[in-house]
């Protein structure tokens, strides 16, 4: 018995040290990218734990991560407790209307709001459980058909024109997923588009705090930081491959 536990503990310790090193490296890269781009605001590191067990979340927490992201309601609600005072949890995947009620008690923010209908429903459900929820508006900057997100800025105007009626929802900024390609130009164009949307919206709605830009994943977060990202969403580079 004892020897089995010792072996397990040794393996856990090795996993943990490896994760610590990976996270340290990512943080180093983030700092360097911030310096190179001459920005003066900081970047939050979100660990995307989808397809990894809760033990991996606890390991990351132990490595100093305090922000997590999940993209599916079922997995998120199976994996995480309702209340988690030591860290924040965001829903980052496409959210169907009929799952809003289920996901709301678990999360601090929904980063994938892609319609007026959805934000209206989130507000209604948040009100009914007396919760204030933050959201980001997802923009389909690469206009790939398989992706969700707003396709035009006019739709975003229509949403923000109504924002005073969303009593329990706070819009904090924008989110996008870069193009699924290695084409550096296409990636930068996509992130630059999000930045331009933000500039336009800040000018048009100075009373709303729209400072958050969630963009950049394991493969493209350095470009995203260069283009102004304030949250990078990293899965594979922290937890290893998901092995679908
Ligand atoms: C899975 C996922 C990520 C993380 O992707 P990696 O390439 O593993 O870093 C980021 N954002 C969203 C919306 C995701 O679904």
CSV table of C-alpha atoms and ligand atoms in Angstrom, one decimal:
chain,number,residue,atom,x,y,z
A,1,UNK,CA,0.0,0.0,0.0
A,2,UNK,CA,2.5,2.5,1.2
A,3,UNK,CA,4.7,2.1,-1.9
A,4,UNK,CA,1.8,2.6,-4.2
A,5,UNK,CA,0.9,5.9,-2.5
A,6,UNK,CA,4.6,7.0,-2.6
A,7,UNK,CA,4.7,6.3,-6.3
A,8,UNK,CA,1.5,8.2,-6.9
A,9,UNK,CA,2.7,11.2,-4.9
A,10,UNK,CA,6.0,11.2,-6.8
A,11,UNK,CA,4.1,11.2,-10.1
A,12,UNK,CA,1.8,14.1,-8.9
A,13,UNK,CA,4.8,16.0,-7.8
A,14,UNK,CA,6.5,15.6,-11.2
A,15,UNK,CA,3.3,16.6,-13.0
A,16,UNK,CA,3.1,19.7,-10.8
A,17,UNK,CA,6.7,20.7,-11.4
A,18,UNK,CA,6.2,20.3,-15.1
A,19,UNK,CA,3.1,22.4,-15.0
A,20,UNK,CA,4.9,25.0,-12.9
A,21,UNK,CA,7.6,25.2,-15.5
A,22,UNK,CA,5.1,25.5,-18.4
A,23,UNK,CA,3.2,28.3,-16.7
A,24,UNK,CA,6.5,30.1,-15.7
A,25,UNK,CA,7.5,30.0,-19.4
A,26,UNK,CA,4.2,31.3,-20.6
A,27,UNK,CA,4.3,34.2,-18.1
A,28,UNK,CA,7.8,35.0,-19.3
A,29,UNK,CA,6.6,35.1,-22.9
A,30,UNK,CA,3.7,37.3,-21.9
A,31,UNK,CA,5.9,39.8,-20.1
A,32,UNK,CA,8.3,39.9,-23.1
A,33,UNK,CA,5.4,40.4,-25.5
A,34,UNK,CA,4.1,43.2,-23.3
A,35,UNK,CA,7.5,44.9,-23.3
A,36,UNK,CA,8.1,44.5,-27.1
A,37,UNK,CA,4.7,46.1,-27.9
A,38,UNK,CA,5.3,49.0,-25.5
A,39,UNK,CA,2.0,48.6,-23.7
A,40,UNK,CA,1.4,49.7,-20.2
A,41,UNK,CA,-1.6,47.6,-19.2
A,42,UNK,CA,-1.4,44.0,-17.9
A,43,UNK,CA,-2.5,40.7,-19.3
A,44,UNK,CA,-4.4,38.1,-17.4
A,45,UNK,CA,-3.7,34.4,-17.9
A,46,UNK,CA,-6.8,32.2,-18.2
A,47,UNK,CA,-6.3,28.4,-17.9
A,48,UNK,CA,-8.7,26.6,-20.2
A,49,UNK,CA,-9.3,23.3,-18.5
A,50,UNK,CA,-11.7,21.6,-20.9
A,51,UNK,CA,-11.2,17.9,-21.3
A,52,UNK,CA,-9.0,17.8,-18.2
A,53,UNK,CA,-10.2,16.7,-14.8
A,54,UNK,CA,-10.7,18.8,-11.7
A,55,UNK,CA,-7.4,17.6,-10.3
A,56,UNK,CA,-5.7,19.4,-13.1
A,57,UNK,CA,-7.6,22.6,-12.1
A,58,UNK,CA,-6.4,22.2,-8.6
A,59,UNK,CA,-2.8,21.7,-9.8
A,60,UNK,CA,-3.0,24.9,-11.8
A,61,UNK,CA,-4.5,26.7,-8.8
A,62,UNK,CA,-1.5,25.4,-6.8
A,63,UNK,CA,0.7,26.9,-9.5
A,64,UNK,CA,-0.8,30.3,-8.9
A,65,UNK,CA,-3.5,30.4,-11.6
A,66,UNK,CA,-6.7,32.1,-10.5
A,67,UNK,CA,-8.8,32.3,-13.7
A,68,UNK,CA,-10.3,29.3,-15.5
A,69,UNK,CA,-12.3,28.9,-18.6
A,70,UNK,CA,-14.6,26.1,-19.9
A,71,UNK,CA,-16.5,25.9,-23.1
A,72,UNK,CA,-19.3,23.4,-22.4
A,73,UNK,CA,-22.1,23.8,-19.9
A,74,UNK,CA,-22.3,20.1,-19.1
A,75,UNK,CA,-18.6,19.6,-18.5
A,76,UNK,CA,-18.3,22.8,-16.6
A,77,UNK,CA,-21.2,22.0,-14.2
A,78,UNK,CA,-20.0,18.4,-13.7
A,79,UNK,CA,-16.5,19.5,-12.9
A,80,UNK,CA,-16.7,22.7,-10.8
A,81,UNK,CA,-18.5,23.5,-7.6
A,82,UNK,CA,-21.0,26.3,-7.4
A,83,UNK,CA,-18.9,28.3,-5.1
A,84,UNK,CA,-15.2,28.8,-5.6
A,85,UNK,CA,-13.9,31.8,-3.6
A,86,UNK,CA,-10.2,31.2,-4.6
A,87,UNK,CA,-10.6,31.6,-8.3
A,88,UNK,CA,-12.8,32.9,-11.1
A,89,UNK,CA,-14.5,30.8,-13.7
A,90,UNK,CA,-15.7,32.0,-17.1
A,91,UNK,CA,-17.9,30.3,-19.7
A,92,UNK,CA,-16.0,30.8,-23.0
A,93,UNK,CA,-17.9,28.5,-25.4
A,94,UNK,CA,-21.1,29.1,-27.4
A,95,UNK,CA,-24.0,29.2,-25.0
A,96,UNK,CA,-27.5,28.0,-26.0
A,97,UNK,CA,-30.4,29.8,-24.6
A,98,UNK,CA,-31.7,26.7,-22.8
A,99,UNK,CA,-28.5,26.3,-20.9
A,100,UNK,CA,-28.3,29.8,-19.4
A,101,UNK,CA,-30.1,28.9,-16.3
A,102,UNK,CA,-27.9,25.9,-15.7
A,103,UNK,CA,-24.6,27.6,-16.1
A,104,UNK,CA,-25.3,30.9,-14.4
A,105,UNK,CA,-24.7,29.8,-10.7
A,106,UNK,CA,-21.3,28.5,-11.6
A,107,UNK,CA,-19.7,31.3,-13.5
A,108,UNK,CA,-18.4,34.8,-12.8
A,109,UNK,CA,-18.5,35.8,-16.5
A,110,UNK,CA,-19.9,34.6,-19.8
A,111,UNK,CA,-17.4,35.6,-22.4
A,112,UNK,CA,-19.3,34.3,-25.4
A,113,UNK,CA,-22.4,36.5,-25.7
A,114,UNK,CA,-23.3,36.5,-29.4
A,115,UNK,CA,-26.9,37.9,-29.6
A,116,UNK,CA,-29.3,40.4,-28.0
A,117,UNK,CA,-31.6,37.5,-27.3
A,118,UNK,CA,-28.9,35.7,-25.3
A,119,UNK,CA,-27.9,38.7,-23.2
A,120,UNK,CA,-31.6,39.5,-22.5
A,121,UNK,CA,-32.1,36.0,-21.2
A,122,UNK,CA,-28.9,36.1,-19.1
A,123,UNK,CA,-30.1,39.3,-17.5
A,124,UNK,CA,-33.5,37.8,-16.8
A,125,UNK,CA,-32.1,34.6,-15.2
A,126,UNK,CA,-29.4,36.6,-13.3
A,127,UNK,CA,-32.1,38.8,-11.9
A,128,UNK,CA,-34.1,35.8,-10.8
A,129,UNK,CA,-31.2,34.4,-8.7
A,130,UNK,CA,-30.1,37.9,-7.6
A,131,UNK,CA,-26.7,37.7,-9.2
A,132,UNK,CA,-24.6,40.3,-11.0
A,133,UNK,CA,-22.9,38.7,-14.0
A,134,UNK,CA,-20.1,40.1,-16.3
A,135,UNK,CA,-20.1,39.3,-20.0
A,136,UNK,CA,-17.9,39.8,-23.0
A,137,UNK,CA,-19.4,40.2,-26.5
A,138,UNK,CA,-18.0,37.6,-28.9
A,139,UNK,CA,-17.1,39.0,-32.4
A,140,UNK,CA,-16.6,36.7,-35.3
A,141,UNK,CA,-13.6,38.6,-36.6
A,142,UNK,CA,-12.4,36.0,-39.1
A,143,UNK,CA,-16.0,35.5,-40.4
A,144,UNK,CA,-15.5,31.7,-40.6
A,145,UNK,CA,-18.9,30.1,-40.9
A,146,UNK,CA,-18.5,27.5,-38.2
A,147,UNK,CA,-17.9,30.2,-35.6
A,148,UNK,CA,-20.4,32.1,-33.5
A,149,UNK,CA,-20.1,35.7,-32.7
A,150,UNK,CA,-21.4,39.0,-34.0
A,151,UNK,CA,-20.6,39.6,-37.6
A,152,UNK,CA,-21.2,43.3,-37.9
A,153,UNK,CA,-20.7,46.2,-35.5
A,154,UNK,CA,-24.2,47.4,-36.2
A,155,UNK,CA,-25.6,44.4,-34.2
A,156,UNK,CA,-23.3,45.4,-31.4
A,157,UNK,CA,-24.5,48.9,-31.5
A,158,UNK,CA,-28.1,47.6,-31.2
A,159,UNK,CA,-27.1,45.6,-28.1
A,160,UNK,CA,-25.3,48.4,-26.4
A,161,UNK,CA,-28.0,50.9,-27.1
A,162,UNK,CA,-30.2,48.7,-24.9
A,163,UNK,CA,-27.6,48.1,-22.3
A,164,UNK,CA,-29.2,50.3,-19.7
A,165,UNK,CA,-32.0,47.8,-19.4
A,166,UNK,CA,-29.6,44.9,-18.5
A,167,UNK,CA,-29.7,45.6,-14.8
A,168,UNK,CA,-27.9,42.4,-13.8
A,169,UNK,CA,-25.4,42.2,-16.6
A,170,UNK,CA,-22.2,44.2,-17.0
A,171,UNK,CA,-20.6,44.3,-20.4
A,172,UNK,CA,-16.9,44.4,-19.9
A,173,UNK,CA,-15.5,44.2,-23.4
A,174,UNK,CA,-15.0,41.9,-26.4
A,175,UNK,CA,-13.8,38.4,-27.2
A,176,UNK,CA,-12.7,36.7,-30.4
A,177,UNK,CA,-11.2,33.4,-31.5
A,178,UNK,CA,-8.5,33.8,-34.1
A,179,UNK,CA,-8.6,32.1,-37.5
A,180,UNK,CA,-7.9,28.4,-37.4
A,181,UNK,CA,-4.8,28.7,-39.5
A,182,UNK,CA,-1.1,29.4,-39.2
A,183,UNK,CA,-1.3,32.4,-41.5
A,184,UNK,CA,0.3,35.1,-39.4
A,185,UNK,CA,-1.3,37.9,-41.5
A,186,UNK,CA,-4.8,36.4,-41.1
A,187,UNK,CA,-4.3,36.0,-37.3
A,188,UNK,CA,-3.1,39.6,-36.8
A,189,UNK,CA,-5.9,40.9,-39.0
A,190,UNK,CA,-8.4,39.1,-36.9
A,191,UNK,CA,-7.0,40.5,-33.6
A,192,UNK,CA,-6.7,44.0,-35.1
A,193,UNK,CA,-10.3,43.9,-36.1
A,194,UNK,CA,-11.3,43.2,-32.5
A,195,UNK,CA,-9.2,46.1,-31.4
A,196,UNK,CA,-10.8,48.4,-34.0
A,197,UNK,CA,-14.3,47.4,-32.8
A,198,UNK,CA,-13.2,48.2,-29.3
A,199,UNK,CA,-11.9,51.7,-30.3
A,200,UNK,CA,-15.1,52.4,-32.2
A,201,UNK,CA,-17.3,51.3,-29.3
A,202,UNK,CA,-15.4,53.2,-26.6
A,203,UNK,CA,-15.8,56.3,-28.6
A,204,UNK,CA,-19.5,55.7,-29.1
A,205,UNK,CA,-20.2,54.5,-25.6
A,206,UNK,CA,-17.8,56.4,-23.3
A,207,UNK,CA,-20.0,55.6,-20.3
A,208,UNK,CA,-19.5,51.8,-20.6
A,209,UNK,CA,-16.2,50.3,-19.4
A,210,UNK,CA,-15.2,48.2,-22.4
A,211,UNK,CA,-11.5,47.7,-21.5
A,212,UNK,CA,-11.4,43.9,-21.7
A,213,UNK,CA,-10.1,42.2,-24.8
A,214,UNK,CA,-10.1,38.4,-24.6
A,215,UNK,CA,-8.0,37.1,-27.5
A,216,UNK,CA,-5.1,34.7,-28.0
A,217,UNK,CA,-4.8,30.9,-27.4
A,218,UNK,CA,-1.8,28.6,-27.1
A,219,UNK,CA,-0.8,29.0,-30.7
A,220,UNK,CA,-1.3,32.7,-31.1
A,221,UNK,CA,-1.3,34.5,-27.8
A,222,UNK,CA,1.9,36.5,-28.5
A,223,UNK,CA,0.3,38.1,-31.6
A,224,UNK,CA,-2.8,38.8,-29.5
A,225,UNK,CA,-0.8,40.6,-26.8
A,226,UNK,CA,0.9,42.6,-29.5
A,227,UNK,CA,-2.5,43.7,-30.7
A,228,UNK,CA,-3.8,44.6,-27.3
A,229,UNK,CA,-5.2,41.5,-25.6
A,230,UNK,CA,-5.9,41.8,-21.9
A,231,UNK,CA,-6.9,38.1,-21.3
A,232,UNK,CA,-5.2,35.2,-23.1
A,233,UNK,CA,-7.0,31.8,-23.0
A,234,UNK,CA,-4.5,29.0,-22.7
A,235,UNK,CA,-5.4,25.3,-22.7
A,236,UNK,CA,-2.8,23.0,-24.4
A,237,UNK,CA,0.3,25.0,-23.4
A,238,UNK,CA,-0.7,24.6,-19.7
A,239,UNK,CA,-2.4,21.2,-19.5
A,240,UNK,CA,-0.9,19.4,-22.4
A,241,UNK,CA,-2.8,18.0,-25.4
A,242,UNK,CA,-6.5,17.1,-24.9
A,243,UNK,CA,-6.3,13.9,-26.9
A,244,UNK,CA,-9.7,14.0,-28.5
B,1,LIG,C1,-10.2,25.4,-26.1
B,1,LIG,C2,-10.3,26.9,-26.2
B,1,LIG,C3,-9.2,27.7,-25.9
B,1,LIG,C4,-7.8,27.1,-25.6
B,1,LIG,O1,-7.2,26.6,-26.7
B,1,LIG,P1,-5.7,26.1,-26.7
B,1,LIG,O2,-5.3,26.1,-28.1
B,1,LIG,O3,-5.7,24.7,-26.1
B,1,LIG,O4,-4.9,27.0,-25.9
B,1,LIG,C5,-9.3,29.1,-25.9
B,1,LIG,N1,-10.5,29.6,-26.2
B,1,LIG,C6,-11.6,28.9,-26.4
B,1,LIG,C7,-12.9,29.6,-26.7
B,1,LIG,C8,-11.5,27.5,-26.5
B,1,LIG,O5,-12.6,26.8,-26.7
